[in-house]
Amino acid sequence: MTASTNRHRILFAALVASAIAVLIGAAWHAYFSPRTAATDAGSGINPRPRVQVKNGVVTLTLSAADQQHDGILTARPAAPPSPPTVVAYGTVLDAASLTALSNQYLDATTQVQTAEARLAVSRAAFERAKILHGDQQNVSTAELQRAQGSFAVDRAALAAARARMAMVTANARQGWGNVLGKALIDGAPPIAALIARRQYLVKVILPPGVTLETAPATATARSSGATGIRLAFVSPATSTDPKLQGVGYFYSAPAESRLLPGMNLRVMLPASPVAGGLVVPQSAVVWLQGKAWVFLRTAPRTFVRREIAPDRPGPGGGYIVAGLPPGAEIVVQGAQMLLSEEFRSQVPIED
């Protein structure tokens, strides 16, 4: 074999080795290079959702086919249903304690006025005695001391009368609340009507565990002897029934209703509608880092995640959420899938 033949064989082997190296490099690059949604779409592979962050808002884009595959369903949340009427328990109170408290306050007021008048006289006598005693002792020292003693006694009597009036005032406010207590002190018409039995005071207790955002201005009471008695709100009650342990209110009823102290009533209170908010079902809520979120559909293919405040329970285990955009469309099925897709899309394929 000649040297020329050997050189040709070596050159051919080198060319074959170079071609194999080029093919292996191309295959390595094609297999291990990062893939994008565009290249996957061109190759027939289902692209992953795209995630865009603009002004701190994360937008998730998902094709219609992927939405159908993942079972994504959306709906517009509705307002919470109107609450039913609350049935409470009422008792017609006796106004005798109000009458006694009113008499105590009037007596305390009279004592204060009497003490003030006596103090004014004794003060003037004491001041006059001091002047005369200092003017060449036209008044003896004994007379000055008596005037001073009378003035001190009357001043102490006024302080005691005022303390008693303050005690009666405090008892009125503690026993009947600020509204009725102030009316009793001021002699306002509501107290006069109750004392004269032109109105009856009804204490209404809600069932245990039931609360109202605001007390209704009117209510309807029923008893065995009368039906459809209209009640007017007076003030919150200062105590509850030991057996019921519910929130209480004071209502007034007209004397024409033929009520008597001690009667038990069945009271219907119109429950106040929930102030603002839409019902978000439990299936629409996802939790992340201790916070509650929902996904809003912003376009046929785009979704954004929005934080909500789950502080008001709604029907069926959901929540009543305020602050959602008008006409908002939220994901009610597949929200957890969207959350997973959002974070999976942020991870490079090579990872």
GROMACS .gro file of C-alpha atoms in nm:
model
  351
    1MET     CA    1   0.000   0.000   0.000
    2THR     CA    2   0.140   0.334  -0.105
    3ALA     CA    3   0.177   0.647   0.111
    4SER     CA    4  -0.072   0.831  -0.111
    5THR     CA    5  -0.342   0.577  -0.034
    6ASN     CA    6  -0.287   0.614   0.340
    7ARG     CA    7  -0.318   0.989   0.320
    8HIS     CA    8  -0.653   0.957   0.138
    9ARG     CA    9  -0.788   0.719   0.401
   10ILE     CA   10  -0.682   0.948   0.688
   11LEU     CA   11  -0.844   1.249   0.517
   12PHE     CA   12  -1.170   1.053   0.460
   13ALA     CA   13  -1.183   0.942   0.825
   14ALA     CA   14  -1.133   1.299   0.941
   15LEU     CA   15  -1.417   1.424   0.724
   16VAL     CA   16  -1.651   1.150   0.856
   17ALA     CA   17  -1.560   1.235   1.216
   18SER     CA   18  -1.627   1.606   1.155
   19ALA     CA   19  -1.970   1.532   1.006
   20ILE     CA   20  -2.064   1.312   1.302
   21ALA     CA   21  -1.954   1.586   1.544
   22VAL     CA   22  -2.168   1.845   1.364
   23LEU     CA   23  -2.475   1.617   1.377
   24ILE     CA   24  -2.425   1.541   1.746
   25GLY     CA   25  -2.388   1.913   1.824
   26ALA     CA   26  -2.706   2.001   1.636
   27ALA     CA   27  -2.900   1.727   1.813
   28TRP     CA   28  -2.763   1.838   2.151
   29HIS     CA   29  -2.863   2.201   2.086
   30ALA     CA   30  -3.209   2.104   1.962
   31TYR     CA   31  -3.275   1.887   2.266
   32PHE     CA   32  -3.134   2.097   2.546
   33SER     CA   33  -3.189   2.455   2.426
   34PRO     CA   34  -3.474   2.657   2.599
   35ARG     CA   35  -3.816   2.629   2.438
   36THR     CA   36  -4.061   2.913   2.403
   37ALA     CA   37  -4.434   2.921   2.352
   38ALA     CA   38  -4.382   3.027   1.992
   39THR     CA   39  -4.147   2.740   1.907
   40ASP     CA   40  -4.376   2.493   2.086
   41ALA     CA   41  -4.676   2.622   1.895
   42GLY     CA   42  -4.489   2.586   1.568
   43SER     CA   43  -4.387   2.235   1.653
   44GLY     CA   44  -4.739   2.124   1.746
   45ILE     CA   45  -4.665   2.103   2.120
   46ASN     CA   46  -4.930   2.260   2.346
   47PRO     CA   47  -4.780   2.597   2.462
   48ARG     CA   48  -4.770   2.691   2.825
   49PRO     CA   49  -4.964   2.996   2.948
   50ARG     CA   50  -4.786   3.329   2.923
   51VAL     CA   51  -4.741   3.542   3.232
   52GLN     CA   52  -4.696   3.916   3.210
   53VAL     CA   53  -4.632   4.154   3.498
   54LYS     CA   54  -4.727   4.517   3.444
   55ASN     CA   55  -4.747   4.773   3.724
   56GLY     CA   56  -4.736   4.490   3.974
   57VAL     CA   57  -5.038   4.312   3.819
   58VAL     CA   58  -4.984   3.955   3.703
   59THR     CA   59  -5.180   3.864   3.391
   60LEU     CA   60  -5.221   3.499   3.293
   61THR     CA   61  -5.303   3.420   2.929
   62LEU     CA   62  -5.462   3.084   2.854
   63SER     CA   63  -5.596   2.964   2.522
   64ALA     CA   64  -5.958   2.859   2.485
   65ALA     CA   65  -5.848   2.498   2.432
   66ASP     CA   66  -5.642   2.502   2.751
   67GLN     CA   67  -5.931   2.657   2.945
   68GLN     CA   68  -6.159   2.379   2.829
   69HIS     CA   69  -5.897   2.115   2.902
   70ASP     CA   70  -5.840   2.248   3.257
   71GLY     CA   71  -6.213   2.285   3.326
   72ILE     CA   72  -6.202   2.663   3.377
   73LEU     CA   73  -6.550   2.803   3.439
   74THR     CA   74  -6.642   3.163   3.518
   75ALA     CA   75  -6.953   3.336   3.649
   76ARG     CA   76  -7.067   3.678   3.758
   77PRO     CA   77  -7.113   3.694   4.138
   78ALA     CA   78  -7.456   3.803   4.254
   79ALA     CA   79  -7.568   4.014   4.545
   80PRO     CA   80  -7.647   3.824   4.866
   81PRO     CA   81  -8.010   3.724   4.910
   82SER     CA   82  -8.233   3.939   5.125
   83PRO     CA   83  -8.223   3.810   5.483
   84PRO     CA   84  -8.544   3.671   5.627
   85THR     CA   85  -8.739   3.830   5.908
   86VAL     CA   86  -8.589   3.771   6.251
   87VAL     CA   87  -8.830   3.640   6.514
   88ALA     CA   88  -8.742   3.774   6.860
   89TYR     CA   89  -8.891   3.756   7.208
   90GLY     CA   90  -9.058   4.055   7.371
   91THR     CA   91  -9.170   4.138   7.723
   92VAL     CA   92  -9.388   4.433   7.825
   93LEU     CA   93  -9.209   4.613   8.108
   94ASP     CA   94  -9.368   4.774   8.412
   95ALA     CA   95  -9.315   5.151   8.426
   96ALA     CA   96  -9.325   5.151   8.807
   97SER     CA   97  -8.945   5.148   8.833
   98LEU     CA   98  -8.925   5.440   8.589
   99THR     CA   99  -9.180   5.629   8.798
  100ALA     CA  100  -8.985   5.564   9.118
  101LEU     CA  101  -8.659   5.675   8.953
  102SER     CA  102  -8.824   5.987   8.817
  103ASN     CA  103  -8.956   6.074   9.165
  104GLN     CA  104  -8.610   6.020   9.311
  105TYR     CA  105  -8.458   6.257   9.060
  106LEU     CA  106  -8.724   6.522   9.124
  107ASP     CA  107  -8.664   6.491   9.499
  108ALA     CA  108  -8.287   6.518   9.449
  109THR     CA  109  -8.336   6.824   9.230
  110THR     CA  110  -8.555   6.987   9.497
  111GLN     CA  111  -8.295   6.916   9.765
  112VAL     CA  112  -8.022   7.074   9.552
  113GLN     CA  113  -8.231   7.385   9.493
  114THR     CA  114  -8.315   7.414   9.864
  115ALA     CA  115  -7.951   7.367   9.962
  116GLU     CA  116  -7.843   7.632   9.712
  117ALA     CA  117  -8.094   7.881   9.855
  118ARG     CA  118  -7.984   7.816  10.215
  119LEU     CA  119  -7.621   7.843  10.118
  120ALA     CA  120  -7.681   8.178   9.952
  121VAL     CA  121  -7.840   8.313  10.274
  122SER     CA  122  -7.573   8.174  10.507
  123ARG     CA  123  -7.295   8.298  10.278
  124ALA     CA  124  -7.437   8.650  10.284
  125ALA     CA  125  -7.476   8.636  10.665
  126PHE     CA  126  -7.119   8.515  10.705
  127GLU     CA  127  -6.979   8.784  10.477
  128ARG     CA  128  -7.176   9.051  10.665
  129ALA     CA  129  -7.061   8.920  11.003
  130LYS     CA  130  -6.699   8.929  10.888
  131ILE     CA  131  -6.733   9.292  10.781
  132LEU     CA  132  -6.904   9.399  11.105
  133HIS     CA  133  -6.660   9.205  11.319
  134GLY     CA  134  -6.372   9.372  11.149
  135ASP     CA  135  -6.532   9.715  11.193
  136GLN     CA  136  -6.451   9.774  11.560
  137GLN     CA  137  -6.613   9.438  11.645
  138ASN     CA  138  -6.971   9.555  11.593
  139VAL     CA  139  -7.045   9.180  11.584
  140SER     CA  140  -6.904   8.956  11.852
  141THR     CA  141  -6.664   8.677  11.774
  142ALA     CA  142  -6.923   8.421  11.884
  143GLU     CA  143  -7.176   8.556  11.634
  144LEU     CA  144  -6.911   8.547  11.360
  145GLN     CA  145  -6.832   8.185  11.444
  146ARG     CA  146  -7.201   8.091  11.435
  147ALA     CA  147  -7.239   8.254  11.094
  148GLN     CA  148  -6.930   8.074  10.973
  149GLY     CA  149  -7.060   7.743  11.107
  150SER     CA  150  -7.398   7.786  10.939
  151PHE     CA  151  -7.225   7.866  10.611
  152ALA     CA  152  -7.008   7.551  10.637
  153VAL     CA  153  -7.307   7.331  10.718
  154ASP     CA  154  -7.509   7.466  10.426
  155ARG     CA  155  -7.214   7.420  10.191
  156ALA     CA  156  -7.181   7.057  10.299
  157ALA     CA  157  -7.557   7.006  10.259
  158LEU     CA  158  -7.537   7.136   9.900
  159ALA     CA  159  -7.250   6.902   9.820
  160ALA     CA  160  -7.447   6.607   9.958
  161ALA     CA  161  -7.759   6.705   9.760
  162ARG     CA  162  -7.558   6.731   9.440
  163ALA     CA  163  -7.395   6.393   9.505
  164ARG     CA  164  -7.736   6.233   9.551
  165MET     CA  165  -7.861   6.388   9.228
  166ALA     CA  166  -7.550   6.258   9.046
  167MET     CA  167  -7.614   5.911   9.188
  168VAL     CA  168  -7.975   5.911   9.068
  169THR     CA  169  -7.857   6.032   8.725
  170ALA     CA  170  -7.601   5.752   8.706
  171ASN     CA  171  -7.863   5.493   8.808
  172ALA     CA  172  -8.096   5.621   8.536
  173ARG     CA  173  -7.830   5.593   8.267
  174GLN     CA  174  -7.701   5.255   8.385
  175GLY     CA  175  -8.044   5.101   8.424
  176TRP     CA  176  -8.213   5.241   8.113
  177GLY     CA  177  -7.936   5.355   7.880
  178ASN     CA  178  -7.836   5.698   7.759
  179VAL     CA  179  -8.155   5.765   7.564
  180LEU     CA  180  -8.413   5.681   7.832
  181GLY     CA  181  -8.184   5.796   8.114
  182LYS     CA  182  -8.138   6.138   7.955
  183ALA     CA  183  -8.509   6.163   7.881
  184LEU     CA  184  -8.585   6.086   8.246
  185ILE     CA  185  -8.340   6.352   8.366
  186ASP     CA  186  -8.465   6.612   8.120
  187GLY     CA  187  -8.831   6.526   8.172
  188ALA     CA  188  -8.868   6.461   7.798
  189PRO     CA  189  -9.203   6.347   7.650
  190PRO     CA  190  -9.107   5.977   7.607
  191ILE     CA  191  -9.071   5.933   7.983
  192ALA     CA  192  -9.391   6.125   8.056
  193ALA     CA  193  -9.581   5.903   7.809
  194LEU     CA  194  -9.445   5.588   7.973
  195ILE     CA  195  -9.521   5.705   8.326
  196ALA     CA  196  -9.871   5.812   8.226
  197ARG     CA  197  -9.916   5.473   8.049
  198ARG     CA  198  -9.988   5.634   7.715
  199GLN     CA  199  -9.702   5.419   7.588
  200TYR     CA  200  -9.570   5.082   7.699
  201LEU     CA  201  -9.205   4.987   7.696
  202VAL     CA  202  -9.124   4.650   7.535
  203LYS     CA  203  -8.792   4.478   7.582
  204VAL     CA  204  -8.705   4.274   7.272
  205ILE     CA  205  -8.436   4.002   7.289
  206LEU     CA  206  -8.290   3.847   6.973
  207PRO     CA  207  -8.234   3.470   6.956
  208PRO     CA  208  -7.891   3.354   7.074
  209GLY     CA  209  -7.621   3.409   6.814
  210VAL     CA  210  -7.833   3.643   6.598
  211THR     CA  211  -7.710   3.998   6.540
  212LEU     CA  212  -7.836   4.288   6.333
  213GLU     CA  213  -7.616   4.557   6.183
  214THR     CA  214  -7.868   4.820   6.291
  215ALA     CA  215  -8.183   4.798   6.496
  216PRO     CA  216  -8.494   4.832   6.276
  217ALA     CA  217  -8.689   5.154   6.328
  218THR     CA  218  -9.014   4.957   6.351
  219ALA     CA  219  -9.118   4.603   6.437
  220THR     CA  220  -9.438   4.402   6.462
  221ALA     CA  221  -9.547   4.218   6.775
  222ARG     CA  222  -9.806   3.948   6.826
  223SER     CA  223  -9.958   3.808   7.142
  224SER     CA  224 -10.238   3.573   7.230
  225GLY     CA  225 -10.478   3.862   7.276
  226ALA     CA  226 -10.367   4.096   6.997
  227THR     CA  227 -10.201   4.077   6.659
  228GLY     CA  228 -10.016   4.323   6.441
  229ILE     CA  229  -9.898   4.558   6.719
  230ARG     CA  230  -9.664   4.817   6.573
  231LEU     CA  231  -9.352   4.888   6.779
  232ALA     CA  232  -9.120   5.189   6.750
  233PHE     CA  233  -8.751   5.168   6.830
  234VAL     CA  234  -8.636   5.357   7.140
  235SER     CA  235  -8.280   5.252   7.224
  236PRO     CA  236  -8.054   4.951   7.280
  237ALA     CA  237  -8.133   4.759   7.597
  238THR     CA  238  -7.889   4.767   7.886
  239SER     CA  239  -7.928   4.399   7.977
  240THR     CA  240  -8.040   4.070   7.827
  241ASP     CA  241  -8.257   3.781   7.935
  242PRO     CA  242  -8.047   3.534   8.138
  243LYS     CA  243  -8.215   3.242   7.964
  244LEU     CA  244  -8.181   3.372   7.608
  245GLN     CA  245  -7.844   3.552   7.621
  246GLY     CA  246  -7.926   3.754   7.308
  247VAL     CA  247  -7.887   4.116   7.206
  248GLY     CA  248  -8.169   4.337   7.337
  249TYR     CA  249  -8.354   4.653   7.234
  250PHE     CA  250  -8.618   4.880   7.383
  251TYR     CA  251  -8.930   4.945   7.176
  252SER     CA  252  -9.245   5.139   7.259
  253ALA     CA  253  -9.602   5.036   7.188
  254PRO     CA  254  -9.920   5.248   7.203
  255ALA     CA  255 -10.159   5.204   7.493
  256GLU     CA  256 -10.439   5.125   7.246
  257SER     CA  257 -10.270   4.791   7.179
  258ARG     CA  258 -10.420   4.658   7.506
  259LEU     CA  259 -10.086   4.541   7.634
  260LEU     CA  260 -10.023   4.485   8.003
  261PRO     CA  261  -9.697   4.468   8.198
  262GLY     CA  262  -9.559   4.116   8.207
  263MET     CA  263  -9.706   4.005   7.872
  264ASN     CA  264  -9.483   3.796   7.647
  265LEU     CA  265  -9.480   3.887   7.279
  266ARG     CA  266  -9.356   3.736   6.956
  267VAL     CA  267  -9.175   4.015   6.774
  268MET     CA  268  -9.091   4.017   6.401
  269LEU     CA  269  -8.792   4.233   6.310
  270PRO     CA  270  -8.706   4.309   5.948
  271ALA     CA  271  -8.341   4.215   5.909
  272SER     CA  272  -8.126   4.481   5.751
  273PRO     CA  273  -7.985   4.396   5.406
  274VAL     CA  274  -7.613   4.331   5.390
  275ALA     CA  275  -7.437   4.656   5.310
  276GLY     CA  276  -7.258   4.616   4.975
  277GLY     CA  277  -7.066   4.319   4.848
  278LEU     CA  278  -7.116   4.020   4.619
  279VAL     CA  279  -7.130   3.650   4.702
  280VAL     CA  280  -6.807   3.467   4.610
  281PRO     CA  281  -6.836   3.087   4.637
  282GLN     CA  282  -6.577   2.887   4.824
  283SER     CA  283  -6.462   2.715   4.503
  284ALA     CA  284  -6.351   3.052   4.362
  285VAL     CA  285  -6.115   3.132   4.651
  286VAL     CA  286  -5.749   3.031   4.652
  287TRP     CA  287  -5.511   3.089   4.941
  288LEU     CA  288  -5.157   3.210   4.905
  289GLN     CA  289  -4.924   3.331   5.180
  290GLY     CA  290  -5.213   3.350   5.427
  291LYS     CA  291  -5.425   3.570   5.198
  292ALA     CA  292  -5.740   3.496   4.998
  293TRP     CA  293  -5.748   3.555   4.621
  294VAL     CA  294  -5.984   3.517   4.327
  295PHE     CA  295  -5.912   3.515   3.954
  296LEU     CA  296  -6.092   3.776   3.744
  297ARG     CA  297  -6.145   3.727   3.372
  298THR     CA  298  -6.032   4.049   3.202
  299ALA     CA  299  -6.066   3.920   2.845
  300PRO     CA  300  -6.166   3.592   2.677
  301ARG     CA  301  -5.813   3.457   2.724
  302THR     CA  302  -5.668   3.658   3.013
  303PHE     CA  303  -5.704   3.633   3.390
  304VAL     CA  304  -5.567   3.835   3.681
  305ARG     CA  305  -5.539   3.734   4.044
  306ARG     CA  306  -5.699   3.974   4.294
  307GLU     CA  307  -5.687   3.975   4.673
  308ILE     CA  308  -6.015   3.974   4.867
  309ALA     CA  309  -6.108   4.022   5.233
  310PRO     CA  310  -6.281   3.705   5.359
  311ASP     CA  311  -6.421   3.876   5.670
  312ARG     CA  312  -6.795   3.833   5.601
  313PRO     CA  313  -6.929   3.479   5.565
  314GLY     CA  314  -7.174   3.421   5.285
  315PRO     CA  315  -7.427   3.151   5.204
  316GLY     CA  316  -7.300   2.802   5.132
  317GLY     CA  317  -6.961   2.852   5.289
  318GLY     CA  318  -6.856   3.136   5.059
  319TYR     CA  319  -6.785   3.499   5.136
  320ILE     CA  320  -6.952   3.836   5.084
  321VAL     CA  321  -6.681   4.045   4.917
  322ALA     CA  322  -6.683   4.418   4.863
  323GLY     CA  323  -6.478   4.611   4.610
  324LEU     CA  324  -6.513   4.383   4.307
  325PRO     CA  325  -6.544   4.571   3.975
  326PRO     CA  326  -6.898   4.619   3.837
  327GLY     CA  327  -6.992   4.324   3.620
  328ALA     CA  328  -6.687   4.129   3.733
  329GLU     CA  329  -6.652   3.772   3.605
  330ILE     CA  330  -6.464   3.542   3.839
  331VAL     CA  331  -6.333   3.188   3.802
  332VAL     CA  332  -6.563   2.960   4.001
  333GLN     CA  333  -6.408   2.631   3.885
  334GLY     CA  334  -6.040   2.572   3.821
  335ALA     CA  335  -5.904   2.860   4.026
  336GLN     CA  336  -5.645   2.638   4.191
  337MET     CA  337  -5.539   2.516   3.846
  338LEU     CA  338  -5.484   2.875   3.734
  339LEU     CA  339  -5.274   2.942   4.042
  340SER     CA  340  -5.058   2.638   3.963
  341GLU     CA  341  -5.029   2.741   3.598
  342GLU     CA  342  -4.928   3.093   3.700
  343PHE     CA  343  -4.630   2.971   3.897
  344ARG     CA  344  -4.543   2.685   3.660
  345SER     CA  345  -4.527   2.928   3.369
  346GLN     CA  346  -4.267   3.134   3.549
  347VAL     CA  347  -4.028   2.838   3.572
  348PRO     CA  348  -3.797   2.787   3.263
  349ILE     CA  349  -3.859   2.462   3.079
  350GLU     CA  350  -3.498   2.354   3.115
  351ASP     CA  351  -3.551   2.360   3.494
   0.00000   0.00000   0.00000
